[in-house]
XYZ file of C-alpha atoms in Angstrom:
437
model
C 176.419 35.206 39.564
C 175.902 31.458 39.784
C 179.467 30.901 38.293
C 180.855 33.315 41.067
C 179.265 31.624 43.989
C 181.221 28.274 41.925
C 184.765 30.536 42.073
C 183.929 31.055 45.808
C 183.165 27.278 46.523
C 185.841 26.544 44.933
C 188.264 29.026 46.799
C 186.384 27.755 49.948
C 187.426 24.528 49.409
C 191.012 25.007 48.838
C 191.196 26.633 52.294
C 189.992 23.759 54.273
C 191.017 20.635 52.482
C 190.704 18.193 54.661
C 187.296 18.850 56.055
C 186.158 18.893 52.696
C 187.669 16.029 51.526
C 186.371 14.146 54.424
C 182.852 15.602 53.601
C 182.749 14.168 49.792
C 184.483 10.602 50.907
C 181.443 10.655 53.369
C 178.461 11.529 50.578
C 180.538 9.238 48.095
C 181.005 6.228 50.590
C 176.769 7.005 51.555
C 176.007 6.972 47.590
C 178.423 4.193 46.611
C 176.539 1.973 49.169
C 172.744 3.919 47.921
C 173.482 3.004 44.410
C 174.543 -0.448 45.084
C 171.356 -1.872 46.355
C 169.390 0.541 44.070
C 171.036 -0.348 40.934
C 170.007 -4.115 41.982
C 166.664 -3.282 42.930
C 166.420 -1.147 39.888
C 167.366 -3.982 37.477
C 165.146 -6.612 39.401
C 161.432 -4.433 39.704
C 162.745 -3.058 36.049
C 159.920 -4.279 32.840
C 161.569 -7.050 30.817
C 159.777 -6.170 27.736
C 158.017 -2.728 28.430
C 156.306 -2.886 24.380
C 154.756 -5.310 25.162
C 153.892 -6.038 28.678
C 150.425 -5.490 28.592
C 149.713 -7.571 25.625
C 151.469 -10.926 27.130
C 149.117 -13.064 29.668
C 150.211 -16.085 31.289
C 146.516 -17.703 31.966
C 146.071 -19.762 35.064
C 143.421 -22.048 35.210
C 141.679 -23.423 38.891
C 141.407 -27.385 37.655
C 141.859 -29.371 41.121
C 139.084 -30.747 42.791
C 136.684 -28.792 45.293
C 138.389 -28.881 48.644
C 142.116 -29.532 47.777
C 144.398 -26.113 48.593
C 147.717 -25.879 46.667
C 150.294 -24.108 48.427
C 150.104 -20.769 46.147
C 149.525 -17.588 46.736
C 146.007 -17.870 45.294
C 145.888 -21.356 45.399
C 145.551 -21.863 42.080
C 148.465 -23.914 39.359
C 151.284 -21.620 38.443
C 151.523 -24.049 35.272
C 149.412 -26.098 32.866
C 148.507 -29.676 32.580
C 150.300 -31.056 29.089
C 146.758 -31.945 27.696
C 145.342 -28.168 28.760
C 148.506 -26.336 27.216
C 147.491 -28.590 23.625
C 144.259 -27.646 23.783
C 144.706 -23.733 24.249
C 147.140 -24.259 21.517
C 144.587 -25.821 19.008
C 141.778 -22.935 20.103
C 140.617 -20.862 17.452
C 141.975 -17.788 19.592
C 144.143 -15.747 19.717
C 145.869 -15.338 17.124
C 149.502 -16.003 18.868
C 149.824 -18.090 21.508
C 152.536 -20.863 22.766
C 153.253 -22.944 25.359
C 156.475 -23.560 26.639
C 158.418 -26.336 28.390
C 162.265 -26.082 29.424
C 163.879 -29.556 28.656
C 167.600 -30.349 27.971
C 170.469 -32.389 25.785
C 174.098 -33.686 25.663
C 174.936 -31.339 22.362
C 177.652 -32.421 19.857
C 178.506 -32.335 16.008
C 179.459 -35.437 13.838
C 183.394 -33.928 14.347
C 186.045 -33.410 16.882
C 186.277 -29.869 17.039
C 183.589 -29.160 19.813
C 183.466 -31.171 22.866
C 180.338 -32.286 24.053
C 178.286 -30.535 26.321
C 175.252 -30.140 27.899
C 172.874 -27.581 27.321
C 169.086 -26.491 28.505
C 166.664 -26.090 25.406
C 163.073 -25.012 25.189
C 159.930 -26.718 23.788
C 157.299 -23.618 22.565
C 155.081 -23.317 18.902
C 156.476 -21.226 16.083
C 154.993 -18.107 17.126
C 157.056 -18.172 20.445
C 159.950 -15.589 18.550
C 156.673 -13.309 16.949
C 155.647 -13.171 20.691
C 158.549 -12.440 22.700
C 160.251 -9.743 19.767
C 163.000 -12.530 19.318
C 165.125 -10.888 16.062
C 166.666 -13.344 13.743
C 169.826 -13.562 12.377
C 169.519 -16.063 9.746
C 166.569 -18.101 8.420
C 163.137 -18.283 10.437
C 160.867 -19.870 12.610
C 160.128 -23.397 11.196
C 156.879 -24.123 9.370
C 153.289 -24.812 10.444
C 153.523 -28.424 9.274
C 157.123 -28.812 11.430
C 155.094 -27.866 14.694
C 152.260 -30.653 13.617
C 154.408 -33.123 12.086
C 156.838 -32.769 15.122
C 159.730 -32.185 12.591
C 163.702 -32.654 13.953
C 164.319 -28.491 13.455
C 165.560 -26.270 15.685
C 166.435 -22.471 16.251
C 170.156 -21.973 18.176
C 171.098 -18.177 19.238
C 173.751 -16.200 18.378
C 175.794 -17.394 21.726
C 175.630 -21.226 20.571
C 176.319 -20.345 16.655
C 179.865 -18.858 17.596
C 180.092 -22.027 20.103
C 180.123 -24.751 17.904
C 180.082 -22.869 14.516
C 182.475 -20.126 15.273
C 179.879 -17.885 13.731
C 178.525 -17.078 10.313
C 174.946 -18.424 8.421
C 174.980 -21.905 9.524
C 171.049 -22.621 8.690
C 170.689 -25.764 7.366
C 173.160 -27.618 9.093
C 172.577 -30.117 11.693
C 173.630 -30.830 14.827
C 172.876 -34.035 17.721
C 171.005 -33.158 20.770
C 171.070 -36.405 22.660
C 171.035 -39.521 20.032
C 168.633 -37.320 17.699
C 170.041 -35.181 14.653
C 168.143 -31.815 14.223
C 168.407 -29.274 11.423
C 169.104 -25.699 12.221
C 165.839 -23.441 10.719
C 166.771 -20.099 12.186
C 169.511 -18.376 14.036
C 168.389 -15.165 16.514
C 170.460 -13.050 18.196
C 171.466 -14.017 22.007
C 168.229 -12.857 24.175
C 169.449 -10.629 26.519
C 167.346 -10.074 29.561
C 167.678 -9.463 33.098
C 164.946 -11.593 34.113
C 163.510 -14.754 32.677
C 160.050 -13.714 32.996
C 159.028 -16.087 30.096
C 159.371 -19.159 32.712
C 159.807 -17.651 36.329
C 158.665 -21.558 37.368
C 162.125 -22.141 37.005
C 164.067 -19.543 38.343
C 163.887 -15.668 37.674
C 167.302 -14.916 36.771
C 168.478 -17.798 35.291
C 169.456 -17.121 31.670
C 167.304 -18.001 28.341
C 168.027 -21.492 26.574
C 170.313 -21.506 24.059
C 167.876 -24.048 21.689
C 164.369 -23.619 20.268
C 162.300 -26.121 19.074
C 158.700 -27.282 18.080
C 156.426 -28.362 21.178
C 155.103 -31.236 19.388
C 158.355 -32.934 19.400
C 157.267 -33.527 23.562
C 155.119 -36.030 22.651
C 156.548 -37.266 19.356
C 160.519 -37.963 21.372
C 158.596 -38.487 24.591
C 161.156 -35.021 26.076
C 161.351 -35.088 29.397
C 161.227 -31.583 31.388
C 163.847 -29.830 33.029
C 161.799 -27.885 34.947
C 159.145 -27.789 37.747
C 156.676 -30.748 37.970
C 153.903 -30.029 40.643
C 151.005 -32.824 41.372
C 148.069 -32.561 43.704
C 146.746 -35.831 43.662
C 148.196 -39.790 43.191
C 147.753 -40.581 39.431
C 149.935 -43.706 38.307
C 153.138 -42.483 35.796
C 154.190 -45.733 34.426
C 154.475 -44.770 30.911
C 155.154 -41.418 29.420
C 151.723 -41.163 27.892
C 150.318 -41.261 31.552
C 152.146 -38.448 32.447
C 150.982 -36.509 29.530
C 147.624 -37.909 30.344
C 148.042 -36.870 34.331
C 146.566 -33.592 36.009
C 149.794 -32.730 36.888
C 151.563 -28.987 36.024
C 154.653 -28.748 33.710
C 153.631 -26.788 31.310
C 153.728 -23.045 30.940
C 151.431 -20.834 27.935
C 151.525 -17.161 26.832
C 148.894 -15.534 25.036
C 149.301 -12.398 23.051
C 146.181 -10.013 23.382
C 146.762 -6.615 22.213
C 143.495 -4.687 23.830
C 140.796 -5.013 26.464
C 138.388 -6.837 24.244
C 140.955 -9.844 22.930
C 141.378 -10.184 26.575
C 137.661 -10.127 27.124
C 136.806 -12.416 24.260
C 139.735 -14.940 25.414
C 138.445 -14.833 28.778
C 135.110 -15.818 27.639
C 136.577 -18.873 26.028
C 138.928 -20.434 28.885
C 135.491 -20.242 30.620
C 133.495 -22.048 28.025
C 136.764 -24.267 27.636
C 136.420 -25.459 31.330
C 132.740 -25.820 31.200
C 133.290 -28.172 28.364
C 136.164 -29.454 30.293
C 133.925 -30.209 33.507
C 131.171 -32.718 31.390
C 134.074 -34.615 30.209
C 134.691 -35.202 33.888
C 137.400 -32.996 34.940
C 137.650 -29.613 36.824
C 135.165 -30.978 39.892
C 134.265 -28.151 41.233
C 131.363 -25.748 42.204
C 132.857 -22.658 40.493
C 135.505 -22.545 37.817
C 137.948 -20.014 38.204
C 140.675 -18.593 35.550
C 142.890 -15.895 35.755
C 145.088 -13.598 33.187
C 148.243 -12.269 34.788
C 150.434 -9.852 32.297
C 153.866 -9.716 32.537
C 153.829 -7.640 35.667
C 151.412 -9.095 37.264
C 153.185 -12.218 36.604
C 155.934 -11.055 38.030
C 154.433 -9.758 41.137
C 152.797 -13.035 41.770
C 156.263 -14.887 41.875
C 157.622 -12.304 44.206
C 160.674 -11.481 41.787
C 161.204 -8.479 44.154
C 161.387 -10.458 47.208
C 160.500 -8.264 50.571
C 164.723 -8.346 51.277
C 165.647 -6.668 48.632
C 163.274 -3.867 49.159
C 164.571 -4.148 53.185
C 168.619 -3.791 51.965
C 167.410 -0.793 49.640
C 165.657 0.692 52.845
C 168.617 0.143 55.145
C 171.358 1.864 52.376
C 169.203 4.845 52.740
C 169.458 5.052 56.341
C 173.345 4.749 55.939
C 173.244 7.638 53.530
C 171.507 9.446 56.203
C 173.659 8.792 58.691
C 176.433 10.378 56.500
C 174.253 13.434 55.642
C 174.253 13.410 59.860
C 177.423 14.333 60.134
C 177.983 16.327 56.872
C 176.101 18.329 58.356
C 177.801 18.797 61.671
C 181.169 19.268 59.769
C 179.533 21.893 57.362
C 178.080 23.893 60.393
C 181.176 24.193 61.954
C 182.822 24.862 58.922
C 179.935 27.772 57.802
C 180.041 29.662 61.515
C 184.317 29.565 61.120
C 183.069 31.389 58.051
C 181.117 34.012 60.187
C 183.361 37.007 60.605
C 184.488 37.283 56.661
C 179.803 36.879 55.793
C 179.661 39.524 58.545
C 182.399 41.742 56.271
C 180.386 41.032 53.153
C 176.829 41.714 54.533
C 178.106 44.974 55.627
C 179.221 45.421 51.845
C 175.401 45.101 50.733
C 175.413 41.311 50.081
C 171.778 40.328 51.233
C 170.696 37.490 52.802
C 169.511 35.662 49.949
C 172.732 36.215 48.301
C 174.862 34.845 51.360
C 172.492 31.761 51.726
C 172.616 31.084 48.044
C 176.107 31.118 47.695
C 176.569 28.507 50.619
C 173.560 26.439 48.770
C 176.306 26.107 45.513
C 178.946 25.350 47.888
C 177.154 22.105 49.396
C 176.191 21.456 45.703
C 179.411 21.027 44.114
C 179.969 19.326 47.625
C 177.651 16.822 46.447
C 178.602 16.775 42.608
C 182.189 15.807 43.230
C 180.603 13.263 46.163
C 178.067 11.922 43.401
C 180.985 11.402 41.310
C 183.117 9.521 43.202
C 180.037 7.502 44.450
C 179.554 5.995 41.227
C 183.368 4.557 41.417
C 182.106 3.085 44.690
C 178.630 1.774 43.567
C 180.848 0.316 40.279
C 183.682 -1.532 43.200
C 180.295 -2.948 45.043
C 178.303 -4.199 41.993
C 181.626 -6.147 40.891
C 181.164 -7.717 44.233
C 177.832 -8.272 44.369
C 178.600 -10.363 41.074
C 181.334 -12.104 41.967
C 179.165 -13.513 44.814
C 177.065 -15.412 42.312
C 176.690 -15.933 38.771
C 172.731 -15.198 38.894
C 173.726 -11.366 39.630
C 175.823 -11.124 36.562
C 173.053 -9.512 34.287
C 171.540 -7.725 37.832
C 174.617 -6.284 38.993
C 174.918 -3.192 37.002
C 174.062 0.426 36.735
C 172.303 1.559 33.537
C 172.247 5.130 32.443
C 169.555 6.062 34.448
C 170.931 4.903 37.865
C 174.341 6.506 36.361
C 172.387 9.803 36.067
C 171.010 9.375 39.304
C 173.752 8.580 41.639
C 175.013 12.386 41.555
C 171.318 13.928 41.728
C 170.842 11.820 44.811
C 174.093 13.297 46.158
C 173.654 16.773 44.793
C 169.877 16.859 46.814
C 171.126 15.024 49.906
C 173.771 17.448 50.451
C 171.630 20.793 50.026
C 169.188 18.910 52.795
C 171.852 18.548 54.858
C 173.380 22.243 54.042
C 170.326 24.134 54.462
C 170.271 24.526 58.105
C 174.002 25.942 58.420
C 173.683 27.853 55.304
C 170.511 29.348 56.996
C 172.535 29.704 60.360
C 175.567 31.840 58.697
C 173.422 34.308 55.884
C 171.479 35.507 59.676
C 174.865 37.060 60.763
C 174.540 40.427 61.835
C 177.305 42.582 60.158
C 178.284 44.727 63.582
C 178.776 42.583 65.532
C 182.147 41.249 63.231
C 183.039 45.011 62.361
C 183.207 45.678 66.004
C 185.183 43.157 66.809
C 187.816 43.711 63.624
């Protein structure tokens, strides 16, 4: 039955092709501009690393004095002091933890073949690829003793391999970041994520560094960072040990705790850590305060999904209901036309269900073929949205579950929108169109 109620759709819409041409340009043109923001919005609220999400805590820790109010959300430090961040780094737990500063160098090889360039790089401990699922290529993490001896190693991706390599196993090679030579440990493949979660200090979607190397070498090279510096208080900078020294935030730390009681036993600790803190003369305040955000939470905190995006997403909906609008209009007038030839076939024993069902396929194939064509319009506006700005070039795009989605959105919105004049036109009463043939 279902594929004769297709054959009549079908029939149906040779007969009128205009009105039903204009009716699936108007659900494609609603959907193209649907899927659009969606697919943004989508790729934006989406979990950068849904394995692990719930295991990764970025801790925040209340250390300015009683009375000051940073300009947070819950006025605490999005980032660590330098001499907090080596502290939780030397703790006993957890087992995997890093911290993490972005810093940056003019890159070039002792030949003529590459040009120099500049290039962001980031400052964590070994276990920084362990704890983000970071897949190697070649070699490994450097050693234990290279993150306390502040060795010259590095770890390049995949992206910068092919750059000044032109691919292949290039560990053990060197290459100059700055006026420094370092030696290339490990080679992972090129981190691809939609959002830089990792260090959303520093922009959300900017993309990962390119260079990996041991956090000790911050104090060892005295590494500037590239990043966000905030201060709460005058403290004199004239060396670089003062600003290491300093209460001020630069620094960001990730902890790995894979069930309720790590996270309960490494709560426990920051306390104790600030207590011990306070008698050395820091943290002044009545109560100390410390927080564990996971990824999410992280995420929420730094608005990634700012209250616009979820506005556009609202507003494309309300164009795809204006289009349903008149959809329906056109499909009324286009079901009652249809009145005298329902009357003929309800006085042939088709039921009521039958007739209604049959005009619930139609608007669904309405809305397949709409769906369809939608995505070619959602694909034209995500090329624009990218071309628009280079941060939307990972956003921009519709994954297989936005592709699947696009033509159930336009298959449902249409039988919404077809249910009233499918309802209107299965009511016809057969004698009144026999008496009038």
């Amino acid at each position: 039955m279902f594929t004769h109620y297709l054959d009549l759709s079908w029939r149906s819409f040779k007969r009128t092709p205009v009105v039903s041409f204009l009716m699936v340009l108007a659900i494609a043109i609603g959907v193209g501009v649907t899927m659009t923001s969606l697919s943004v919005y989508h790729m934006m609220s989406m979990d950068p690393i849904p394995e692990k999400s719930n295991q990764l805590f970025h801790p925040q820790l209340q250390t300015v004095d009683e009375g000051v109010k940073l300009w947070t959300k819950d006025g605490m430090p999005r980032q660590m002091t330098y001499q907090d961040a080596v502290n939780l780094m030397n703790a006993p737990i957890p087992e995997r933890k890093t911290a993490s500063v972005k810093t940056g160098f003019s890159v070039h090889l002792d030949a003529s073949t590459v040009k120099p360039f500049s290039s962001a790089a980031r400052l964590v401990n070994r276990q920084f690829f362990e704890i983000f699922n970071l897949e190697f290529i070649n070699g490994a993490t450097w050693s234990e003793n290279d993150d306390l001896n502040a060795s010259p190693v590095i770890v390049i991706d995949d992206y910068l391999n092919n750059k000044l390599f032109g691919g292949g196993n290039n560990v053990g090679k060197s290459i100059n970041l700055d006026d420094g030579q370092y030696q290339i440990v490990g080679i992972i493949k090129t981190w691809d994520i939609h959002i830089k979660f990792y260090d959303l200090n520093n922009g959300a979607f900017q993309k990962p560094e390119h260079i990996y190397m041991p956090f000790s070498l911050v104090a060892a090279r005295e590494l500037d960072n590239w990043g966000n510096t905030n201060g709460w208080k005058f403290e004199p900078s004239n060396t670089f040990q003062d600003k290491l020294n300093s209460e001020r935030f630069w620094v960001q730390f990730w902890a790995e705790l894979p069930d309720e009681q790590a996270k309960q036993r490494y709560g426990e600790y920051l306390m104790a850590y600030m207590q011990e803190q306070q008698k050395l003369g820091r943290f002044n305040r009545d109560e100390l305060v410390y927080k564990l955000n996971n990824v999410e939470d992280w995420m929420e905190f730094f608005s990634v999904v700012s209250k616009d995006n979820k506005v556009l997403v609202a507003l494309s909906f309300m164009f795809l209901a204006v289009c349903l609008a008149n959809i329906l209009g056109l499909l009324l007038a286009k079901f009652l036309r249809r009145a005298p030839e329902v009357g003929v076939r309800r006085a042939l024993g088709a039921s009521k269900r039958q007739v209604f069902y049959q005009h619930v396929v139609e608007v669904s194939l309405l809305g397949f073929l709409g769906g369809t064509l939608g995505i070619v319009i959602s694909q034209l506006g995500l090329w624009g949205v990218r071309a628009t700005h280079s941060v939307y070039t990972n956003l921009a795009t519709m994954d297989a579950t936005m592709l699947f989605a696009s033509p159930v959105i336009a298959i449902v919105s249409c039988i919404i929108a077809g249910l009233y004049p499918a309802w209107i036109v299965c009511r016809t009463t057969p004698a009144i169109y026999l008496k009038s043939q």
